[in-house]
Amino acid sequence: MPKRNKKVRLFLHNDSINSLEHVIETLTGIIPGCNIFKANSIAMITHNSGKCQIYHGHMKEAIYLYAQLVRNGLTVSVQ
């Protein structure tokens, strides 16, 4: 079982389901410190590159954020 204090990264992946507006609204509502400008930048990077790192921190927090993002329909991964 992985250590809960281990540092991990959370990535948002591009999909053809969610609108940019939904992604921006979801990120600003869930990711700590993510304002509309940062969320817009993340959405555009994800759209153009296929994925973008949206969080780097402890496993426990990443799992919590992951669950909320997935519940809102976003495609994310923990690495």
GROMACS .gro file of N, CA and C in nm, residues 46-79:
model
  102
   46THR      N    1  -0.439   2.141  -2.183
   46THR     CA    2  -0.495   2.006  -2.192
   46THR      C    3  -0.554   1.982  -2.330
   47HIS      N    4  -0.627   2.079  -2.380
   47HIS     CA    5  -0.690   2.067  -2.513
   47HIS      C    6  -0.584   2.052  -2.622
   48ASN      N    7  -0.477   2.128  -2.613
   48ASN     CA    8  -0.373   2.127  -2.717
   48ASN      C    9  -0.270   2.016  -2.702
   49SER      N   10  -0.241   1.975  -2.578
   49SER     CA   11  -0.135   1.878  -2.554
   49SER      C   12  -0.184   1.739  -2.514
   50GLY      N   13  -0.310   1.729  -2.480
   50GLY     CA   14  -0.363   1.600  -2.439
   50GLY      C   15  -0.372   1.580  -2.290
   51LYS      N   16  -0.284   1.648  -2.214
   51LYS     CA   17  -0.290   1.640  -2.068
   51LYS      C   18  -0.214   1.757  -2.007
   52CYS      N   19  -0.244   1.783  -1.879
   52CYS     CA   20  -0.177   1.891  -1.807
   52CYS      C   21  -0.176   1.858  -1.658
   53GLN      N   22  -0.065   1.884  -1.593
   53GLN     CA   23  -0.058   1.864  -1.449
   53GLN      C   24  -0.142   1.971  -1.380
   54ILE      N   25  -0.228   1.928  -1.288
   54ILE     CA   26  -0.315   2.023  -1.219
   54ILE      C   27  -0.291   2.026  -1.069
   55TYR      N   28  -0.212   1.930  -1.017
   55TYR     CA   29  -0.186   1.928  -0.873
   55TYR      C   30  -0.059   1.849  -0.848
   56HIS      N   31   0.019   1.894  -0.750
   56HIS     CA   32   0.135   1.820  -0.703
   56HIS      C   33   0.135   1.831  -0.552
   57GLY      N   34   0.123   1.717  -0.487
   57GLY     CA   35   0.118   1.720  -0.341
   57GLY      C   36   0.099   1.581  -0.284
   58HIS      N   37   0.049   1.577  -0.161
   58HIS     CA   38   0.037   1.451  -0.088
   58HIS      C   39  -0.072   1.361  -0.147
   59MET      N   40  -0.047   1.231  -0.138
   59MET     CA   41  -0.137   1.130  -0.193
   59MET      C   42  -0.279   1.146  -0.139
   60LYS      N   43  -0.293   1.169  -0.010
   60LYS     CA   44  -0.426   1.179   0.051
   60LYS      C   45  -0.507   1.292  -0.014
   61GLU      N   46  -0.447   1.408  -0.031
   61GLU     CA   47  -0.516   1.520  -0.093
   61GLU      C   48  -0.545   1.493  -0.241
   62ALA      N   49  -0.449   1.430  -0.309
   62ALA     CA   50  -0.467   1.399  -0.451
   62ALA      C   51  -0.583   1.303  -0.472
   63ILE      N   52  -0.597   1.204  -0.387
   63ILE     CA   53  -0.707   1.108  -0.399
   63ILE      C   54  -0.840   1.180  -0.377
   64TYR      N   55  -0.845   1.270  -0.281
   64TYR     CA   56  -0.967   1.348  -0.254
   64TYR      C   57  -1.004   1.433  -0.376
   65LEU      N   58  -0.906   1.504  -0.433
   65LEU     CA   59  -0.931   1.587  -0.551
   65LEU      C   60  -0.970   1.502  -0.671
   66TYR      N   61  -0.901   1.390  -0.687
   66TYR     CA   62  -0.930   1.297  -0.796
   66TYR      C   63  -1.077   1.255  -0.793
   67ALA      N   64  -1.123   1.214  -0.676
   67ALA     CA   65  -1.262   1.168  -0.662
   67ALA      C   66  -1.361   1.278  -0.699
   68GLN      N   67  -1.335   1.400  -0.656
   68GLN     CA   68  -1.425   1.511  -0.687
   68GLN      C   69  -1.425   1.543  -0.836
   69LEU      N   70  -1.309   1.540  -0.898
   69LEU     CA   71  -1.299   1.571  -1.040
   69LEU      C   72  -1.369   1.465  -1.125
   70VAL      N   73  -1.348   1.337  -1.090
   70VAL     CA   74  -1.413   1.228  -1.162
   70VAL      C   75  -1.565   1.237  -1.145
   71ARG      N   76  -1.609   1.269  -1.024
   71ARG     CA   77  -1.752   1.283  -0.996
   71ARG      C   78  -1.815   1.392  -1.085
   72ASN      N   79  -1.734   1.489  -1.124
   72ASN     CA   80  -1.780   1.597  -1.210
   72ASN      C   81  -1.755   1.569  -1.359
   73GLY      N   82  -1.716   1.447  -1.390
   73GLY     CA   83  -1.704   1.406  -1.530
   73GLY      C   84  -1.571   1.428  -1.597
   74LEU      N   85  -1.470   1.476  -1.523
   74LEU     CA   86  -1.340   1.500  -1.586
   74LEU      C   87  -1.257   1.372  -1.588
   75THR      N   88  -1.165   1.363  -1.684
   75THR     CA   89  -1.076   1.249  -1.697
   75THR      C   90  -0.942   1.288  -1.635
   76VAL      N   91  -0.907   1.222  -1.524
   76VAL     CA   92  -0.785   1.256  -1.452
   76VAL      C   93  -0.709   1.129  -1.416
   77SER      N   94  -0.580   1.145  -1.387
   77SER     CA   95  -0.497   1.033  -1.342
   77SER      C   96  -0.402   1.080  -1.233
   78VAL      N   97  -0.360   0.987  -1.149
   78VAL     CA   98  -0.263   1.014  -1.043
   78VAL      C   99  -0.135   0.941  -1.080
   79GLN      N  100  -0.024   1.015  -1.077
   79GLN     CA  101   0.106   0.954  -1.108
   79GLN      C  102   0.207   0.992  -1.003
   0.00000   0.00000   0.00000
